[in-house]
Amino acid sequence: MIPRWLRNSFPYLAIGILLAGLGYAISFGQLEPADFTYNNGAEIKTVDPALATGSPEGRIINGLFEGLLRNMPTGTEPDETSSIPLRPVTMGMADTFEISEDGKTYTFHIRESAKWSNGDSVTAEDFRWSWQRMLHPETGSEYVYQLYSIEGALQYNTGAIELGGIVEVEHGQRQTRTELFPRANISRGKLVAHGTWSAADGVVWAKASATDSGSGSHGHGDSEQEGDTPIEVYKVTVYSSDHILDELDLSGDSHEMLFIKYTDDQKVPESIAGEYTRCFHVLPDFQSTVGLKVSGSDQRILSVQLVEPTPYFSDLVAFYPLYPVHRKTVETHGAMGWTKQENIVTNGPFLLDDRRIRDRIRLVKNPRYWNADGVSLEIIDALSVESDTTALNMYMNGQVDWLTSLPTMIMKDLMPREDFVSAPMLASYFYRLNVDQKPLDDVRVRRALNMALDKVKITERVSKAGEIPARSYVPPGLAGYDGYQCGEFNVKEAKRLLAEAGFPGGEGFPTMRILYNTNDNHQAIAQVIQQDWKNNLGIEVRLENMEWRTFLSNVSETQFDIARAGWIGDYPDPNTFLDMFVTDGPNNQTNWSNQQYDALIESAKTLRGEERLKALSEAEKILMEEQPIIPIYYYVSKNMVSDRVKGFSANIQDVHPLHVLTVEDK
Amino acid sequence: MSDVSDNAELPNQPVPDTGKRDLEYYARILEEARSIKGTSLWQDAWKQLKRNRAAMVSLVFLILLAVLAFFTPLLPLQSPIYQDIEQRQLSAPSFSAIPLYPESIFENDEQLPKLSNESEIASRKQEILVTTLWNNPGTVSQWLIKLRLSVFGTWSIPSLCGTDNLGRDVLSRVFWGARVSIIVGIVATFVSLLIGVSYGAISGFMGGKVDNIMMRIVDVIYSVPFIFVVIFMITIVKEDQISAVLEKWGIDQIKVFFIMIGMIYWLTMARVVRGQVISLKNEQFVEAARTIGASPTRIIFKHLIPNVMGIVIVYLTLTIPAVMRFEAFLSFLGLGVEAPDVSWGLLVNEGIQVITPIKTYGWLVLYPGLTLALTLFALSFLGDGLRDALDPKMKNK
Amino acid sequence: MFAFLLRRLGWAILTVWIVYTVTFFLMRSVPGGPFDGERQLPEEVERNLLEKYNLNDPVHIQYFNGIRDIVANPIGEKFGPSIRLADYNVDEVIAQGFPVSASLGIFAMVFALLLGMTSGVISAIKRNSALDVGFMAAATLGISVPSFVLASVAVIVFVFWIPIFPAAGWGELSQILLPALCLGAPFAGYIARLTRTGMLEVLGQDYIRTAYAKGLATRRVVVRHALRGAILPVVSYLGPAVAGILTGSLIVERIFYLPGMGSHFIEAALQRDYPLAMGMVLVYTCLLYVMNTLVDISYGVIDPRVKVE
């Protein structure tokens, strides 16, 4: 039985709960209204520049941090693509930079007024440390390949060590398991020998193998492979050095040390564990092997040595993953702690004031920013509304001033509006063909599939935002580059090619599958393509819709016949599109391979100027003739911007820095 | 006569006479008994139900809907999948007649020009139409479609409900969507019925420890957030190897979909049935069955389950709408049926995306939404009627 | 009572364990991992990421580690860092989202109960009147229209045609009302019907007639005597209703842009954010279990004849 007092208190309890709910619900409403509110899209993953990917993250990080250079829409005159080109000539933390004759050395001079939000000066050392952190294998940065053009960076990131080379060994005790940049004790010295230990054979030192990919010998975390993880041992002549980034004095005191690397699950007998010191990593010594040098009286000069002349390196530097982080903050608070609003120290035009998951990120003006006088907005709210329809409702209701993503279904009605701002983008929408799958291995079939598509219909009737039908992979608008066009819409020719390949009228053509990720636009396009192929070629395709993660895993394992794809250029250069289709490239994902193509992409790495672009253009010609992909259209950026916002200009990378915007009063 | 000795004590009675009178008497009694037996629980319920106008209208509506859904291929509707994106994208409802297909549909066929025989050309044309205008129809549907083509020719009902984003006829899609939605509703409910009724009956009949454990299991499953499980199951089923194995067994995704939903909705059914069985199992007819040595299985399935069917049927009319709503919910999350298949949930979900303050294409949500709502409406009225009719307490109220 | 709660707690632990186990292995058997991206990661980087989240241990070790963390770690560190929301622990994500979802749920529930029971009682008393028919039609409509349709239409009507509510967002009373109404509507419909049926049944019983015969006013009879008996089916419906409101909140939170747990719930599953997904599933499981237990208890509170066991 229930006691009487409890029975009687029940209604009051219920009322209490209700009041508590009410109290909480309206406690949110105490915020000061923002000057400018925009929908940032999906909830961001992190504000840590090294770990972020994606454009919502980019918009926030561009507000909070600043790199050596900055991506800015420059000028006001649109070019022939009717978009304003982006040139990272705008200076950020650096006020000048020089490129050496051979194009392999960049020297950046950091401005004196560059300050962190806690008052510390921004130095070249901050950049070197931030990039080292990004390159460290345990940071797990997804954009780390942006640094691979720096000498020694790839080797440091993958732990490729050489016998006789200088190495750094991390050993001893770590503070916490989620430390962002794990640094226990570091010993530096020459690698004398490298081998493995096993219970059966004991220690076996490797003989003459010069290079060794170090720890990179086991694959994914499958349980079968896990048992096979070799226990590695190292013999290192260790020199005394006080600091990880000091020059190593090879004439100083030295002694030999033995290191062993094993995981917690692996059993290592006492005898070995006593003789050897357990270590976490043996990596190439950052200071002496990676091409970054800090100089100047107050450490304001950073010189970067590149492997090849990389004409787009300045674009990379202006891209948010290469923005610096504040070392002391990261080291003090560690993972998850340092990005909290009460701890974070930034160097950009805005400060992180408040952050509520899936509600808003509030940015306020940073008074210590070097160009604070040029920043007009005081408070910015970035929302993360995922439903485009909801975001549009909020926009129409005056709750939001800028939409970064719009509902496709009513695009036709949005386009003519004055507040619709659009420009061609450096991005392609295309279909991947699995060339190992019969009959897609026949180039005639691939060409026929391309020529049977009415891409104008797709852009005008389905995507509807003024996208440009594509006949090449690299979008137009890159200065000095001419792409190669693949076959145009021509049903007759398509049918002839298909008949030539042995499928007249589509007879005998197996049913293929088009794989796409769950999205209304992708689905509509796939349905139109399905009908086009059926009507024009007489071939049957099935549609298969998958949610994003399953889709990605199927595509990366090339488990598909035809798969929808999109690619946004990382930097304004054809290379960001073309280098992915080299043989076995991780983003190739079509099983397509062409030696001539590989050679052209390789040669472009060392060439400069016009010749380089020509080589890339040649490569695209091969790609478009072979057609492992069917280009469909080039994306356009789609924004709705309230007319009270000034300073918003459309551009090819869809970059809209918050600090140049101004607003009129509501 | 063999009973002479019995009648020996009544010497003066005319034997045949008496027998005749008795026979008549018995016959009359038998007759009476037969006529009384005529109003079984079900007949009684039917009588009750017939008096309930709302329930009867609903029943007629549902039957009509089911019949129309089944014979959809036969109706002179436009193609549910053929896109006329150039001419009729998002066009408003209209009464102007639309041909079933454009003549250009035959243009690209390789075989047609080679054929000379009239009948061969006709059959080839029909083949092209069936494969182009409908999405992989089954054997029966194909047959119905051919019948439709020969009866109505190319005439089809105008786009009374407008067209969608890809220029497809909404009316036709609502009808074809009905087939999927209704089948999902019925099959999933049937699965839940099978599991729920047997589980509940066994639990209730066994009683004691077994009952306790079985019901605790139900409690445990009640607390599982099912939407999670469903998301994972749908993704697993789509995995290549798994779908290959399933296809070998003749199970496609849509069937897995039914089964999965059915497996979610059996819990309440099991509880309801158990409650009924517990109150029934001490009744005399069960005792009687037990005394003559009927096995527990026989008692459960032969005696108990038929007696709980009343409440089960009432509950069914609640489960079907729940299942149909769940299907719509999954479509909202993008986990519904695969395009170009259609279901009401999918149509409604497409519809709400064009309800915006800038422009509203109302017909896209109105017609599928209305049909869905009407169906659920009818099911719930029918459920009410059935409950009143089957519940003796509600009699004469 | 105490023994009852203790027994329930035992079952709760078992339930949570089973749900954890099933979800854990189900999730690991789904293709695609948290680090699959449009850009393929270098193998080295992916391995380190897996290591960072302890995902490269054998699956059974991960399983036991997960359970160990939940049992041994203090509240705030039970589920470890989220993968998708890398700046937060899963516990922080839950702590931010839970109150929002909870207050939304409470509002929706209160609305459903108030509206449902009032209209149900009126319908029963004024049986077969126009009011009765109207209420019941409205109730059936509420049940029949999918909540996402209701919400979308409600936004157009009450935000743009009759501008009395803001379109979306969280923080003010006006922002919570419309979503709570949309979320509660189907349940209000159910409750109205259940109350009506219950009332009709009770009103015919002897003790009600006695009460009337004593000369009590209709209002007093209904509120003090009839409602208590009629409410039982409503109470037993509350368990499923809570589950339904939780599911429904996934939709409403999306359409009205509310920072509740609902959006994380689906997102975590789709993005393969294993820790967040586990956290979400367990919170939802506990919530459902607690609500079911509360319903059982309130059964006893309302009807003194029912023994809680």
XYZ file of C-alpha atoms in Angstrom, chain A residues 11-412:
402
model
C -0.753 16.463 -6.962
C 1.681 18.931 -5.391
C 4.584 16.910 -6.705
C 3.110 17.077 -10.187
C 2.667 20.835 -9.959
C 6.240 21.181 -8.704
C 7.601 19.270 -11.668
C 5.594 21.446 -14.024
C 6.928 24.630 -12.465
C 10.487 23.341 -12.643
C 10.035 22.612 -16.352
C 8.561 26.040 -16.929
C 11.333 27.709 -14.998
C 13.973 25.968 -17.002
C 12.261 26.634 -20.291
C 12.168 30.371 -19.842
C 15.556 30.655 -18.154
C 17.072 30.578 -21.642
C 15.426 33.804 -22.618
C 17.725 36.090 -20.645
C 20.240 36.610 -23.456
C 20.930 40.011 -24.884
C 19.726 40.115 -28.508
C 22.456 39.708 -31.127
C 23.337 42.265 -33.818
C 23.401 39.607 -36.438
C 22.043 36.068 -36.441
C 22.710 33.506 -39.123
C 22.039 29.840 -39.668
C 25.331 28.021 -39.657
C 23.855 24.675 -40.755
C 24.752 21.505 -38.914
C 25.994 21.632 -35.329
C 29.742 22.049 -35.534
C 32.005 19.226 -34.526
C 34.623 21.333 -32.799
C 36.195 24.796 -32.770
C 39.676 23.243 -32.731
C 41.136 24.243 -36.131
C 43.272 21.112 -36.415
C 40.383 18.745 -35.835
C 37.560 20.506 -37.646
C 36.293 19.660 -41.119
C 33.365 21.088 -43.027
C 32.076 24.552 -43.818
C 29.948 25.247 -40.704
C 33.099 24.723 -38.649
C 34.986 26.920 -41.113
C 32.660 29.864 -40.618
C 33.053 29.753 -36.841
C 36.820 29.154 -36.856
C 37.321 31.978 -39.334
C 35.633 34.216 -36.835
C 37.550 32.980 -33.816
C 41.017 32.462 -35.240
C 43.207 33.874 -37.924
C 45.986 32.311 -39.970
C 49.083 33.828 -41.495
C 46.942 34.788 -44.468
C 43.227 35.009 -44.872
C 40.779 34.063 -47.601
C 38.835 37.138 -48.546
C 36.623 38.084 -51.428
C 38.614 40.872 -53.002
C 37.582 43.734 -55.210
C 34.056 44.281 -56.258
C 34.218 43.469 -59.961
C 32.869 40.034 -60.820
C 34.825 38.171 -63.502
C 33.366 36.350 -66.503
C 31.983 33.582 -64.275
C 29.999 36.334 -62.563
C 31.655 35.512 -59.289
C 34.187 37.476 -57.342
C 37.464 35.575 -57.337
C 39.214 34.770 -54.121
C 42.818 35.647 -53.690
C 44.440 35.071 -50.353
C 46.496 38.194 -50.769
C 44.748 39.609 -47.764
C 47.137 39.522 -44.907
C 46.198 37.929 -41.632
C 48.612 37.445 -38.795
C 51.445 38.005 -41.286
C 51.841 41.476 -42.745
C 54.238 40.411 -45.516
C 55.563 37.220 -47.008
C 58.184 36.306 -49.617
C 58.511 33.350 -51.929
C 62.024 32.245 -52.928
C 63.185 32.012 -56.568
C 62.614 28.266 -56.796
C 59.195 28.587 -55.206
C 60.157 26.214 -52.425
C 60.665 28.578 -49.506
C 58.003 30.815 -48.049
C 58.958 33.387 -45.422
C 56.193 34.964 -43.374
C 56.612 38.046 -41.173
C 54.105 38.216 -38.392
C 52.759 41.662 -37.590
C 53.658 43.195 -34.264
C 50.083 44.027 -33.401
C 49.080 40.339 -33.604
C 47.852 39.379 -30.144
C 46.054 36.480 -28.515
C 42.878 37.358 -26.708
C 44.672 37.062 -23.355
C 47.254 39.656 -24.407
C 50.103 37.314 -25.406
C 51.842 38.094 -28.673
C 51.280 35.781 -31.607
C 54.678 34.450 -32.669
C 56.060 32.212 -35.368
C 56.613 29.700 -32.602
C 52.832 29.482 -32.129
C 52.471 28.437 -35.735
C 55.283 25.934 -35.574
C 53.859 24.380 -32.434
C 50.314 24.331 -33.810
C 51.464 22.635 -36.974
C 53.531 20.133 -35.049
C 50.497 19.321 -32.966
C 48.470 18.904 -36.134
C 51.094 16.603 -37.598
C 51.486 14.506 -34.485
C 50.052 11.077 -35.245
C 47.928 11.051 -32.120
C 46.152 14.295 -32.867
C 44.340 12.526 -35.696
C 43.768 15.618 -37.794
C 41.679 14.826 -40.862
C 43.083 17.757 -42.796
C 46.679 16.900 -41.971
C 47.496 16.300 -45.641
C 47.260 20.057 -46.136
C 50.681 20.193 -44.477
C 52.239 17.396 -46.514
C 53.844 19.861 -48.918
C 56.188 20.910 -46.099
C 59.468 19.048 -46.017
C 59.468 16.149 -43.579
C 55.831 16.644 -42.604
C 54.561 13.433 -44.164
C 57.346 11.428 -42.502
C 56.654 12.973 -39.117
C 52.932 12.350 -39.439
C 53.310 8.714 -40.435
C 56.247 7.997 -38.162
C 58.591 7.009 -40.981
C 61.973 6.676 -39.311
C 65.362 5.897 -40.765
C 68.336 4.119 -39.283
C 70.926 6.757 -38.471
C 68.312 9.494 -38.606
C 67.560 11.807 -35.712
C 64.481 10.721 -33.811
C 62.420 11.870 -30.863
C 61.130 9.303 -28.408
C 58.198 9.917 -26.104
C 58.319 7.833 -22.936
C 57.447 7.963 -19.280
C 54.122 9.031 -17.796
C 51.343 10.884 -19.539
C 48.941 13.048 -17.674
C 45.548 12.005 -18.987
C 44.328 9.699 -21.660
C 42.478 12.413 -23.569
C 45.365 14.849 -23.623
C 45.271 16.529 -27.020
C 48.943 16.656 -27.664
C 50.439 13.946 -25.560
C 53.864 14.849 -24.406
C 55.461 12.737 -21.743
C 59.263 12.786 -21.494
C 61.023 13.340 -24.774
C 64.451 11.935 -25.553
C 66.144 12.876 -28.785
C 68.964 11.181 -30.569
C 70.198 8.972 -33.378
C 68.328 5.784 -34.191
C 70.944 3.022 -34.046
C 68.837 -0.073 -34.521
C 65.227 -1.034 -34.904
C 63.617 -4.424 -34.534
C 60.808 -6.436 -33.064
C 60.316 -8.551 -30.002
C 58.201 -11.662 -29.754
C 57.838 -14.307 -27.099
C 59.049 -16.966 -29.514
C 62.056 -15.284 -31.077
C 63.004 -12.698 -28.500
C 64.460 -9.506 -29.917
C 65.215 -9.544 -33.634
C 67.017 -6.459 -34.969
C 66.172 -5.529 -38.537
C 69.136 -5.973 -40.879
C 69.726 -3.473 -43.627
C 66.311 -2.066 -44.321
C 67.005 1.601 -44.686
C 63.576 3.045 -44.251
C 60.792 1.686 -42.247
C 57.287 2.900 -42.004
C 57.650 2.658 -38.268
C 54.494 1.960 -36.422
C 52.307 1.989 -39.470
C 52.243 -1.732 -39.938
C 48.862 -2.683 -38.640
C 45.578 -1.721 -40.125
C 42.114 -1.186 -38.691
C 41.085 -2.184 -35.248
C 39.874 -5.644 -36.177
C 40.285 -8.111 -33.409
C 42.123 -10.688 -35.514
C 44.784 -8.238 -36.547
C 45.163 -6.824 -33.110
C 46.928 -9.879 -31.797
C 49.496 -9.568 -34.551
C 50.599 -6.046 -33.614
C 54.357 -6.401 -33.477
C 56.084 -5.239 -30.350
C 58.745 -2.926 -31.639
C 62.108 -2.250 -30.051
C 64.519 0.573 -30.731
C 68.116 1.336 -29.844
C 68.754 5.074 -29.718
C 71.842 7.151 -28.877
C 70.249 9.820 -26.753
C 71.774 13.306 -26.511
C 70.904 15.663 -23.747
C 68.567 18.440 -24.765
C 66.446 20.662 -22.626
C 63.648 21.465 -24.956
C 61.913 19.687 -27.747
C 62.319 22.584 -30.147
C 65.942 23.405 -29.382
C 68.693 22.665 -31.829
C 70.116 19.267 -30.958
C 73.793 19.357 -30.019
C 75.248 16.165 -31.458
C 78.642 16.779 -29.858
C 77.275 16.855 -26.342
C 76.865 14.075 -23.807
C 75.196 10.955 -25.075
C 74.216 7.528 -23.883
C 72.510 4.568 -25.500
C 68.934 3.691 -24.533
C 66.694 0.774 -25.432
C 63.008 1.432 -26.027
C 60.062 -0.872 -26.470
C 56.594 -0.030 -27.743
C 53.616 -2.168 -26.798
C 49.965 -1.691 -25.972
C 48.280 -2.319 -22.658
C 46.837 -5.619 -23.848
C 50.158 -7.076 -24.849
C 52.021 -9.095 -22.254
C 55.697 -8.361 -21.965
C 57.831 -10.351 -19.509
C 59.494 -8.592 -16.580
C 62.986 -9.251 -17.910
C 62.360 -7.323 -21.105
C 60.335 -4.605 -19.455
C 63.168 -4.003 -17.027
C 65.878 -3.747 -19.633
C 63.891 -1.653 -22.073
C 62.109 1.622 -21.459
C 58.511 1.630 -22.572
C 57.728 4.354 -25.103
C 54.698 5.724 -26.924
C 56.206 6.935 -30.160
C 59.455 7.029 -32.035
C 59.102 9.771 -34.643
C 61.534 11.682 -36.828
C 62.899 14.608 -34.818
C 60.579 17.525 -35.538
C 63.166 20.248 -35.047
C 65.785 18.877 -37.425
C 63.695 17.070 -40.051
C 60.590 19.226 -40.655
C 61.122 22.327 -42.806
C 59.925 24.971 -40.350
C 62.320 27.576 -38.968
C 61.568 30.328 -36.502
C 63.794 33.389 -36.446
C 63.801 37.084 -35.706
C 64.513 38.895 -32.481
C 61.043 38.307 -31.049
C 60.324 35.141 -33.021
C 58.218 36.837 -35.644
C 59.639 35.227 -38.766
C 58.515 31.822 -39.946
C 60.220 30.247 -42.927
C 58.696 27.188 -44.488
C 60.674 24.788 -46.667
C 58.522 22.886 -49.179
C 59.211 19.585 -50.925
C 58.051 20.853 -54.314
C 57.194 24.327 -55.499
C 53.553 24.408 -54.495
C 51.883 27.414 -56.095
C 48.786 27.037 -53.948
C 50.646 26.928 -50.628
C 49.498 30.445 -49.770
C 45.910 29.220 -50.211
C 46.607 26.367 -47.825
C 47.980 28.755 -45.223
C 44.800 30.803 -45.509
C 42.639 27.714 -44.936
C 41.392 27.273 -41.377
C 43.070 23.944 -40.436
C 46.415 25.768 -40.513
C 45.317 28.460 -38.098
C 47.294 28.612 -34.861
C 46.119 27.591 -31.412
C 47.301 28.956 -28.090
C 49.825 26.517 -26.742
C 49.508 27.234 -23.033
C 45.738 26.910 -23.115
C 45.867 23.601 -24.932
C 48.493 22.241 -22.591
C 46.757 23.406 -19.439
C 43.212 22.308 -20.182
C 43.701 19.451 -22.609
C 41.129 17.940 -24.911
C 37.581 19.246 -24.549
C 38.719 21.591 -21.798
C 40.609 24.090 -23.902
C 37.756 24.733 -26.308
C 35.309 25.603 -23.527
C 34.199 29.199 -23.597
C 35.715 29.933 -20.188
C 39.172 28.677 -21.206
C 39.632 29.248 -24.910
C 42.188 31.811 -26.090
C 41.872 32.950 -29.708
C 43.437 35.451 -32.070
C 40.650 36.245 -34.519
C 38.179 39.117 -34.804
C 35.702 37.486 -32.415
C 35.674 35.752 -29.043
C 33.656 32.718 -28.061
C 31.141 34.085 -25.607
C 28.659 31.283 -25.208
C 27.966 27.928 -26.686
C 24.860 25.790 -26.308
C 24.690 22.571 -28.198
C 22.224 22.748 -31.072
C 21.072 26.141 -29.909
C 23.604 28.825 -30.702
C 27.224 29.825 -30.689
C 27.572 33.393 -29.562
C 30.550 35.378 -30.821
C 31.444 38.811 -29.484
C 33.937 41.294 -30.860
C 37.565 40.786 -29.807
C 38.957 44.168 -28.684
C 42.539 42.843 -28.941
C 42.208 41.876 -32.619
C 44.824 43.735 -34.651
C 42.181 45.198 -36.916
C 39.450 45.590 -34.301
C 38.590 49.024 -35.642
C 37.545 47.417 -38.924
C 35.114 45.039 -37.242
C 31.620 46.392 -36.962
C 29.495 43.581 -35.490
C 29.474 43.355 -31.695
C 27.424 40.217 -31.080
C 26.822 37.393 -33.543
C 24.613 34.365 -33.020
C 25.355 31.315 -35.151
C 22.420 28.893 -35.096
C 22.554 25.292 -36.221
C 19.134 24.730 -37.735
C 19.288 21.498 -39.704
C 15.891 21.629 -41.358
C 16.064 24.033 -44.284
C 12.343 24.668 -44.100
C 12.565 25.653 -40.442
C 15.511 27.926 -41.186
C 13.534 29.591 -43.960
C 10.615 30.102 -41.601
C 12.921 31.776 -39.113
C 14.372 33.955 -41.847
C 10.979 35.032 -43.090
C 9.971 35.718 -39.516
C 12.980 37.977 -38.967
C 14.722 35.674 -36.490
C 17.660 35.019 -38.819
C 19.539 37.375 -41.178
C 21.502 34.952 -43.321
C 20.694 31.441 -44.544
C 23.539 29.242 -45.755
C 21.365 26.425 -47.060
C 17.951 26.578 -48.695
C 15.116 24.128 -49.341
C 15.512 22.706 -52.861
C 11.852 22.081 -53.522
C 10.920 25.755 -53.709
C 14.198 26.958 -55.226
C 12.308 28.124 -58.280
